[in-house]
Each structure stands twice: as C-alpha cells, then as structure tokens.
Amino acid sequence: MFLNFFYLMRENGLPVSLQEYLALMESLDKEVVEYNIDDFYYLCKTIFVKSEAHLDRFDIIFGHYFQGLEKINFDFFSKHIPEEWLKENFYKNLTDEEKAEIEAMGGIEKLMERFKELLEEQKKRHEGGNKWIGTGGTSPFGANGYNPEGFRIGQSGSRNRSAIKVWDKREFANLDDKVELDTRNMKLALKRLRRFAREGIEDELNLKDTIRKTSENAGMLEISMQPEKKNKVKVLLLMDVGGSMDDHVEVCQRIFSASKYEFKHLEYFYFHNCLYETVWKDNTRRYDRLQTFELLRKYNKDYKVIFIGDAAMSPYELMSKSGSVEHYNDEAGVVWLQRVLDHFENVVWINPNEETSWNYYQTTHMIRDLFGHKMFPMTIEGITNCMKCLKNSKLIHTS
Amino acid sequence: MKFEGTSTYIATRELSVAVNASIHLEKPLIVKGEPGTGKTMLAHEIAESLGKRIITWHIKSTTQAQQGLYEYDAVSRLRDSQLGSDRVEDIANYIKKGKLWEAFDTEEQVVLLIDEIDKADIEFPNDLLLELDKMEFYCYELQRTIKAKTRPIVIITSNNEKELPDAFLRRCLFHYIRFPDPKVMKQIVDVHFPKIEQDLVDSAMKVFYGIREVKRLKKKPSTSELIDWMKLLLMEKIEANELDSVDLMNAFPPHLSSLLKNEQDYDLLYSKLRGY
C-alpha cells in the first residue's frame, strides 16, 4: 500500500526510509486518524517530513501522486529547485529598481507561474525565439537574455551578468544533494579548532588532586576543585562580499552560521574583493566602517584569522595602489594582507571556488603564495584541514 | 485518548493529527516553528487535556544527556564512608534520578517535555537515541536496566539553532507550527480574552499583521507578543479608533516595545518614519 508513493518521494529526493514507511503502516493499522484525505495528508506529513525545508517538496509530491497523475513532469522542479528558494532567495537578490520593474510586469508570482507553465509545456532544448525557455532569446526566461527579469539557465559564459540569478542545474544539485554542505558536518569540522582552557569559578571536582591530597591527609577526605573546561579559541572571520562571490552566498552563510554557534569568541567583518584600509560589519550599512589599523590594534595575535573569499580579482586590485574598484586606495591590497599576516600568528584562507579552477586566476595564485599555501577549498575536508592548520602552523595545503 | 486542543489553546487539525500520531505510534514529536508560536505551551496543554502529569526537562548549552538519566554523587558517598554512616552500604542512596528516569519510573503515563533541544551540544541528541527509542537505559552503578513502565508521551521543541542528526530524526515525528493565519489568530485571541470587543481585535490585528509585513525585520512579532500587547491595550483601555490611525508611516502603535524586541528593528521602523 502506498509503496509507489514511498518510492516517488525517494526518487524526488525526500530522505525517507523504511522506518517511516512502517510507521505509516502502523498508524493506518491502529487507525490513528479518520479516513479522509486531509487527515491522511497531515499524518503523512508528520511522519515523512523531518525538516521544514522539505515541506514544500512533500506538498508537490503528495499533490501529484494523489491526483492520480501517471507521469510526473515536475522532477526538474522538485529535485533541483526547491520552491521556497525560488521565491525568497531570489527576491532577496534584486535591487529596488528591478523589483519595481517586476511589479510593473505583473509581480514575481506571475513570473514564477509563467515559468512553470513554460517548463511543463516545453519538451526539448530550445534556442532563440521569444517565448520558450532556452538560450539567447528575448523571453524573460533563459540564458543570455535582455529582459531585466531574465532567468538564466545552463549558461557557461557570462554574456549578461544582469540576469537575476544564475540557476544552472548543477548549482542546485550542489545545494540540494551534497551532504558536505550540511552545517552539521561543518560544525563537526569546525569543532576541531576547540581549545579548552580552565578559567573562572572552581566548580568541578579535580579527581587526581583530590586523591593526592586525601592520601597526604592520611586518608581523611580533602576535596580539590577546579574550574570547568571551556572553549577559549578566538576567531576572526573576514569575508569577501564582492560581486564574484555572489554565487557562493549560500555556502558562506552556512559556514558563517556554523561558526557562530561553534565559537563563543567570534568576530567577523566584510570586505570587497580585497582587504583595504577599512572593513565593515553590516552589509546594509556599509558606511559604518572600521579602520583596518583599528582592527589590528583591537584584536591581539591570539585570534585565529580566517579569510573567506574567491581571491579572484584583477591583478591591479591586489598589487597597485588606487586599484580598488570601489574607492581610491593609498596602499595596495597586498600591503594590507601582509599587515594582517604579520600581526596574527595563524591566518588561513578558505576559497569557495573549486580547487581545479584556482589555476585560472592569477591573483588566486599570488594570494596563495602570499599565505604560504594556507589556502583551503570550501569542502568538509578542506575545512577540516584548515582547522588543523590553525592549530599547527606547519601544516599547509598541497594539491 | 485524543488531543483536540483545549479551552485555552487552539490546535489546528494538522497539529492534532501530529500529536495523536505521536501518542499512538509512541514516537517522540519534534515541534519546530517561529519563536512564540506556542511550542512549549503545546506540551503543557496536552498534559492538561489528557489529564496527565508533565515532566519538563529544560535544555541548556551545558546540559548533557547523562544528566537526564541519573547522576552518581560519588563525593558524598566518599564523605559518608569517612563519617561511618550506614547509608554508604546502599549505592542507590547516591544515585540522583534525572528527568528521563523520573518519567520512566511512574506508574501512569506522563508527558515529557524536552524543551529547546537545539541549545545543547551538537552531540546531545545522539546520546539519547537508544533511550528515546527503546525507552530504557542501563545504570552501571546499580547494574540494572531501567525500563519505562509506561512509555511517556515525549514532546521535543527546537528553535533550529542547530540541525538535528538524521538518526535522531528517523526516530521522531515532526511538526512545523506555521504562523497562524488571521482566522486562527482571531480564535487564539478570543480564547485568551473572551470578553474583548471585536472592533479592538480587528484594529489590533491589522496593526500586528502590518508590522509583520515590514521587510527585513530581525524578529517578527509572534503570537505571544500579540497576546502581551493586547493585555497592555486592555489595561490602558485603548479604544479601537485610536489604533485605526496607526499606519506605521507617520504614527506608531502604543506599547510598540512589547511587539518589537530588537533595537535594530526599532531603528528600521523609525528610519521609515523619517522617510529614508
């Protein structure tokens, strides 16, 4: 009973297992709910869905299965593009003008609906034209388009970066399927950096010392206490929010939220493309800046510094003064990076770009050399090694 | 035995099904949702409506799974042995029962609330796998297995600060409390303030949902904030027409501080006022 439904969920990427299926059978057996479709839907939902992120996908699958549709042609959607992602994240990335334009064309809901319709109608790859989703047309959907609302699909070059969001299929496979991006895994990797120290109130029994003192005391009990062990590691996170980092926003958010809960002493700042004389804390209030010199004075060398950035920029942004794309800088970016390296003992760089692509960017090379090969890829393995490196500065990343 | 909400707690059909499934399948129910949507309240209401005792275990960042089972007080035993007390012969005198043991040890079924499980260390849920699955654990000091006489109804709340491990989720049912829509919200207000004037409710809800619509709020006000705010409105006898002038552009509602708990959210609203 409902075996097909079960397999349908699995095929569409809902992590359901035999245990849940048996639980459903058991509850039907025990007549937990009344026999109507609403209750059955609620029951299935509470049994099969384990995270609010999957709720929407479940709804789609449930809807399709119980409408008796034979062929499911939404697998592209349910597998690769979670609905809430479509709406929320997508909307976040728009500027005010773009939003206004979308409103003018009937609102985001309409755009989304139209896209779904077309996706279902369309059977084969398409190029040109002004209606179908494909590449090189003037339809709002597809790569290389000229519509301000343009969606971008399966595009390798960057002919028009003004499209709202790049959604190459591969990217979503990344977000959706690869467990290595899970924050839980990240937290476990970050955990390696823990450094325990005993400070503060003595509230824990020191067994060894108690035994020693008691023996010295001719067998009369004498208790010795000690403060509890706490994680004392201090971390300073410096993150690139430059344009080329847009594709990595999601994964950066994950590592950021993971570190926030892993480290009590965590400070973070943003920079654009390369570190210059100021950094900031809130991307919506960039004018609220902190001098980088101030940063170096404020945080002592105990702090472990982690840069997160793709290190991909024009060479002049790194090497020459007044090279910044945003403002006039008196000193080259490389000077500032060197200052950070000189001040702190443990500095590493985490690069979200795939390691194989590092060679294509001259500046990635240069920064990597500058950091003494302490540049790590943003995978669980990379982060794990990075944490080891922060503890033992002799370790470097070789590829 | 069926849970259908109580006179002071509105449970959607969805929620009742989840709770009943959890009772009948004897699996813990994980409840998530925005802060202030009544996750913790749920366990108390289940206990009340089914006439059961509730045992709550509040989780903190330092809580360890073992503390829920039992703690062995070796130091006082050692001290007693020095003083020549008779108590020392029986090790059971030095075992302090934890909340789980307490819940397992009762003759009649109880409701066990494990509150804010995500506050604990990331390994915490893994340490409770067997205990929650089989409802038993082994006490090394007494060398016996403690087994639940009747399986408690377990409600676990989480605020999503940490993700829970898969193995743990497998053993539980899950329910996400959605933010109530205006219709349900009205019922909720009605059970809390049975004598309130409908005009005031309508105006207050309009203001409330208006604030929730404001983009980029860090912490949107939720049900519990609304209830608190309504209490203040009633105490000061504010009339419905006073709220009607509130448009969040030029005029703010009274007692805004009970709706917004975050300084930045305040700034956000006031910066709108100044016309940025």
Short mmCIF file of C-alpha atoms in Angstrom, two decimals, chain B residues 22-253:
data_model
loop_
_atom_site.label_atom_id
_atom_site.label_comp_id
_atom_site.label_asym_id
_atom_site.label_seq_id
_atom_site.Cartn_x
_atom_site.Cartn_y
_atom_site.Cartn_z
CA SER B 22 2.82 10.62 18.22
CA ILE B 23 0.71 9.25 21.08
CA HIS B 24 -0.40 6.16 19.19
CA LEU B 25 2.88 5.36 17.48
CA GLU B 26 4.73 6.02 20.74
CA LYS B 27 7.31 8.11 18.99
CA PRO B 28 8.60 11.47 20.22
CA LEU B 29 7.20 14.51 18.43
CA ILE B 30 9.61 17.25 17.40
CA VAL B 31 7.92 20.63 17.26
CA LYS B 32 9.54 23.50 15.40
CA GLY B 33 8.31 26.91 14.43
CA GLU B 34 8.91 30.61 14.85
CA PRO B 35 9.61 31.64 18.44
CA GLY B 36 6.40 32.50 20.26
CA THR B 37 4.03 30.23 18.35
CA GLY B 38 3.32 28.08 21.37
CA LYS B 39 5.75 25.18 21.07
CA THR B 40 6.40 24.80 24.78
CA MET B 41 2.77 25.56 25.60
CA LEU B 42 1.74 22.61 23.49
CA ALA B 43 3.21 20.04 25.87
CA HIS B 44 1.52 21.65 28.84
CA GLU B 45 -1.80 21.72 27.05
CA ILE B 46 -1.52 18.09 26.01
CA ALA B 47 -0.87 17.15 29.61
CA GLU B 48 -3.83 19.20 30.76
CA SER B 49 -6.30 17.97 28.21
CA LEU B 50 -5.39 14.33 28.71
CA GLY B 51 -5.19 14.75 32.47
CA LYS B 52 -1.58 13.69 32.75
CA ARG B 53 1.33 14.91 34.79
CA ILE B 54 4.02 16.81 32.91
CA ILE B 55 7.73 16.50 33.47
CA THR B 56 9.82 19.21 31.84
CA TRP B 57 13.47 18.99 31.03
CA HIS B 58 14.87 22.35 30.01
CA ILE B 59 17.99 22.03 27.97
CA LYS B 60 20.87 24.48 28.31
CA SER B 61 24.13 24.73 26.45
CA THR B 62 25.88 22.81 29.22
CA THR B 63 23.27 20.06 29.60
CA GLN B 64 24.48 16.55 28.99
CA ALA B 65 22.40 13.53 28.11
CA GLN B 66 23.57 11.68 31.21
CA GLN B 67 22.00 14.33 33.43
CA GLY B 68 18.62 13.36 32.09
CA LEU B 69 19.18 9.77 33.14
CA TYR B 70 20.87 9.97 36.52
CA GLU B 71 23.85 11.36 38.36
CA TYR B 72 26.01 9.44 40.76
CA ASP B 73 27.18 11.52 43.70
CA ALA B 74 30.50 9.86 44.45
CA VAL B 75 31.78 12.65 46.65
CA SER B 76 29.05 12.44 49.27
CA ARG B 77 29.39 8.68 49.33
CA LEU B 78 33.09 9.02 49.97
CA ARG B 79 32.43 11.55 52.68
CA ASP B 80 29.78 9.31 54.29
CA SER B 81 32.24 6.45 54.32
CA GLN B 82 34.64 8.59 56.29
CA LEU B 83 31.98 9.51 58.77
CA GLY B 84 30.94 5.90 59.15
CA SER B 85 27.33 6.45 58.05
CA ASP B 86 25.12 3.43 57.36
CA ARG B 87 23.79 4.97 54.17
CA VAL B 88 27.04 4.14 52.49
CA GLU B 89 26.20 0.44 52.13
CA ASP B 90 23.48 1.08 49.57
CA ILE B 91 24.76 2.75 46.44
CA ALA B 92 21.20 3.63 45.44
CA ASN B 93 21.29 6.34 48.11
CA TYR B 94 23.75 8.27 45.99
CA ILE B 95 22.04 7.96 42.64
CA LYS B 96 20.14 11.12 41.78
CA LYS B 97 17.40 10.45 39.29
CA GLY B 98 17.20 12.61 36.19
CA LYS B 99 14.10 13.74 34.35
CA LEU B 100 14.02 10.78 31.98
CA TRP B 101 14.29 8.27 34.80
CA GLU B 102 11.55 10.13 36.62
CA ALA B 103 9.34 9.89 33.55
CA PHE B 104 10.10 6.17 33.11
CA ASP B 105 9.51 5.42 36.75
CA THR B 106 5.90 6.49 37.11
CA GLU B 107 3.02 4.03 37.14
CA GLU B 108 0.77 6.10 34.93
CA GLN B 109 1.75 7.66 31.65
CA VAL B 110 3.22 11.17 31.80
CA VAL B 111 4.03 13.85 29.26
CA LEU B 112 7.75 14.50 28.98
CA LEU B 113 8.76 17.84 27.52
CA ILE B 114 12.34 18.17 26.32
CA ASP B 115 12.49 21.90 25.78
CA GLU B 116 14.83 23.57 23.29
CA ILE B 117 16.92 20.54 22.46
CA ASP B 118 18.92 22.58 19.96
CA LYS B 119 20.53 24.57 22.77
CA ALA B 120 22.64 21.62 23.85
CA ASP B 121 25.91 20.42 22.40
CA ILE B 122 25.73 19.12 18.88
CA GLU B 123 26.24 15.51 20.04
CA PHE B 124 23.47 15.64 22.61
CA PRO B 125 20.63 14.13 20.54
CA ASN B 126 22.85 11.22 19.50
CA ASP B 127 23.41 10.33 23.14
CA LEU B 128 19.68 9.92 23.64
CA LEU B 129 18.96 7.69 20.64
CA LEU B 130 18.50 4.41 22.44
CA GLU B 131 16.86 5.96 25.46
CA LEU B 132 14.10 7.54 23.39
CA ASP B 133 13.73 4.62 21.01
CA LYS B 134 13.55 1.76 23.46
CA MET B 135 12.63 3.90 26.45
CA GLU B 136 15.24 2.20 28.58
CA PHE B 137 18.82 2.69 29.71
CA TYR B 138 21.40 0.89 31.77
CA CYS B 139 22.52 2.15 35.15
CA TYR B 140 26.09 0.98 35.69
CA GLU B 141 26.23 1.72 39.39
CA LEU B 142 23.14 -0.32 40.18
CA GLN B 143 23.88 -2.82 37.42
CA ARG B 144 20.36 -2.94 36.19
CA THR B 145 18.36 -1.73 33.25
CA ILE B 146 15.81 0.96 33.87
CA LYS B 147 12.85 0.44 31.63
CA ALA B 148 9.81 2.65 31.26
CA LYS B 149 6.75 1.16 32.93
CA THR B 150 4.56 3.09 30.56
CA ARG B 151 6.06 4.90 27.61
CA PRO B 152 5.75 8.63 28.20
CA ILE B 153 4.40 10.99 25.55
CA VAL B 154 7.54 12.84 24.51
CA ILE B 155 7.39 16.34 23.05
CA ILE B 156 10.65 17.90 21.91
CA THR B 157 10.90 21.55 20.93
CA SER B 158 13.61 23.06 18.78
CA ASN B 159 14.37 26.58 17.60
CA ASN B 160 16.58 25.46 14.78
CA GLU B 161 19.79 26.80 16.27
CA LYS B 162 21.45 23.55 15.42
CA GLU B 163 20.44 20.92 12.96
CA LEU B 164 19.46 17.61 14.47
CA PRO B 165 21.20 14.44 13.32
CA ASP B 166 19.40 12.21 10.84
CA ALA B 167 19.47 9.14 13.03
CA PHE B 168 17.66 11.11 15.69
CA LEU B 169 15.06 12.48 13.29
CA ARG B 170 14.35 8.98 11.99
CA ARG B 171 13.04 8.03 15.40
CA CYS B 172 10.75 11.00 15.76
CA LEU B 173 7.73 12.56 14.17
CA PHE B 174 7.99 16.14 13.05
CA HIS B 175 5.64 19.05 13.06
CA TYR B 176 6.31 22.61 11.98
CA ILE B 177 3.96 25.09 13.59
CA ARG B 178 3.11 27.53 10.88
CA PHE B 179 2.47 31.11 11.81
CA PRO B 180 -1.30 31.29 12.34
CA ASP B 181 -3.34 32.99 9.63
CA PRO B 182 -5.64 35.82 10.71
CA LYS B 183 -8.62 33.48 11.11
CA VAL B 184 -6.86 31.15 13.51
CA MET B 185 -5.20 34.09 15.20
CA LYS B 186 -8.61 35.56 15.95
CA GLN B 187 -9.65 32.32 17.63
CA ILE B 188 -6.47 32.41 19.65
CA VAL B 189 -7.12 35.97 20.80
CA ASP B 190 -10.70 35.01 21.62
CA VAL B 191 -9.72 32.17 23.94
CA HIS B 192 -7.27 34.44 25.72
CA PHE B 193 -9.62 37.42 26.02
CA PRO B 194 -13.17 36.12 25.96
CA LYS B 195 -14.76 39.47 26.76
CA ILE B 196 -12.81 41.66 24.38
CA GLU B 197 -14.56 43.96 21.91
CA GLN B 198 -14.36 42.73 18.33
CA ASP B 199 -13.56 46.19 16.96
CA LEU B 200 -10.45 46.37 19.07
CA VAL B 201 -9.38 42.90 17.96
CA ASP B 202 -9.83 43.79 14.31
CA SER B 203 -7.86 47.01 14.57
CA ALA B 204 -5.12 45.44 16.66
CA MET B 205 -4.74 42.54 14.27
CA LYS B 206 -4.47 44.92 11.36
CA VAL B 207 -1.61 46.75 13.06
CA PHE B 208 0.00 43.49 14.08
CA TYR B 209 0.00 41.92 10.63
CA GLY B 210 1.12 45.27 9.25
CA ILE B 211 4.24 45.14 11.40
CA ARG B 212 4.90 41.56 10.35
CA GLU B 213 4.84 42.68 6.75
CA VAL B 214 7.73 45.10 7.25
CA LYS B 215 10.65 43.74 5.31
CA ARG B 216 13.97 42.90 6.94
CA LEU B 217 12.68 42.75 10.49
CA LYS B 218 15.10 40.68 12.53
CA LYS B 219 12.48 39.25 14.82
CA LYS B 220 8.92 39.42 13.62
CA PRO B 221 6.40 39.70 16.45
CA SER B 222 4.59 36.43 17.02
CA THR B 223 1.54 35.09 18.83
CA SER B 224 2.94 35.51 22.32
CA GLU B 225 3.92 39.12 21.59
CA LEU B 226 0.44 39.80 20.27
CA ILE B 227 -1.14 38.40 23.44
CA ASP B 228 1.14 40.51 25.64
CA TRP B 229 0.43 43.58 23.61
CA MET B 230 -3.33 43.04 23.75
CA LYS B 231 -3.06 42.73 27.51
CA LEU B 232 -1.42 46.15 27.67
CA LEU B 233 -4.02 47.64 25.34
CA LEU B 234 -6.79 46.31 27.55
CA MET B 235 -5.13 47.53 30.71
CA GLU B 236 -4.90 51.06 29.41
CA LYS B 237 -8.39 50.82 27.92
CA ILE B 238 -7.20 51.89 24.49
CA GLU B 239 -10.06 52.17 22.02
CA ALA B 240 -10.22 50.67 18.57
CA ASN B 241 -10.36 54.03 16.83
CA GLU B 242 -7.06 55.05 18.41
CA LEU B 243 -5.40 52.17 16.60
CA ASP B 244 -7.02 52.98 13.29
CA SER B 245 -4.76 55.98 12.79
CA VAL B 246 -1.70 53.75 13.03
CA ASP B 247 -0.21 53.37 9.59
CA LEU B 248 3.43 52.65 10.51
CA MET B 249 4.49 55.58 8.39
CA ASN B 250 3.52 58.60 10.46
CA ALA B 251 2.04 57.04 13.56
CA PHE B 252 3.18 54.13 15.67
CA PRO B 253 1.05 51.93 17.85
#
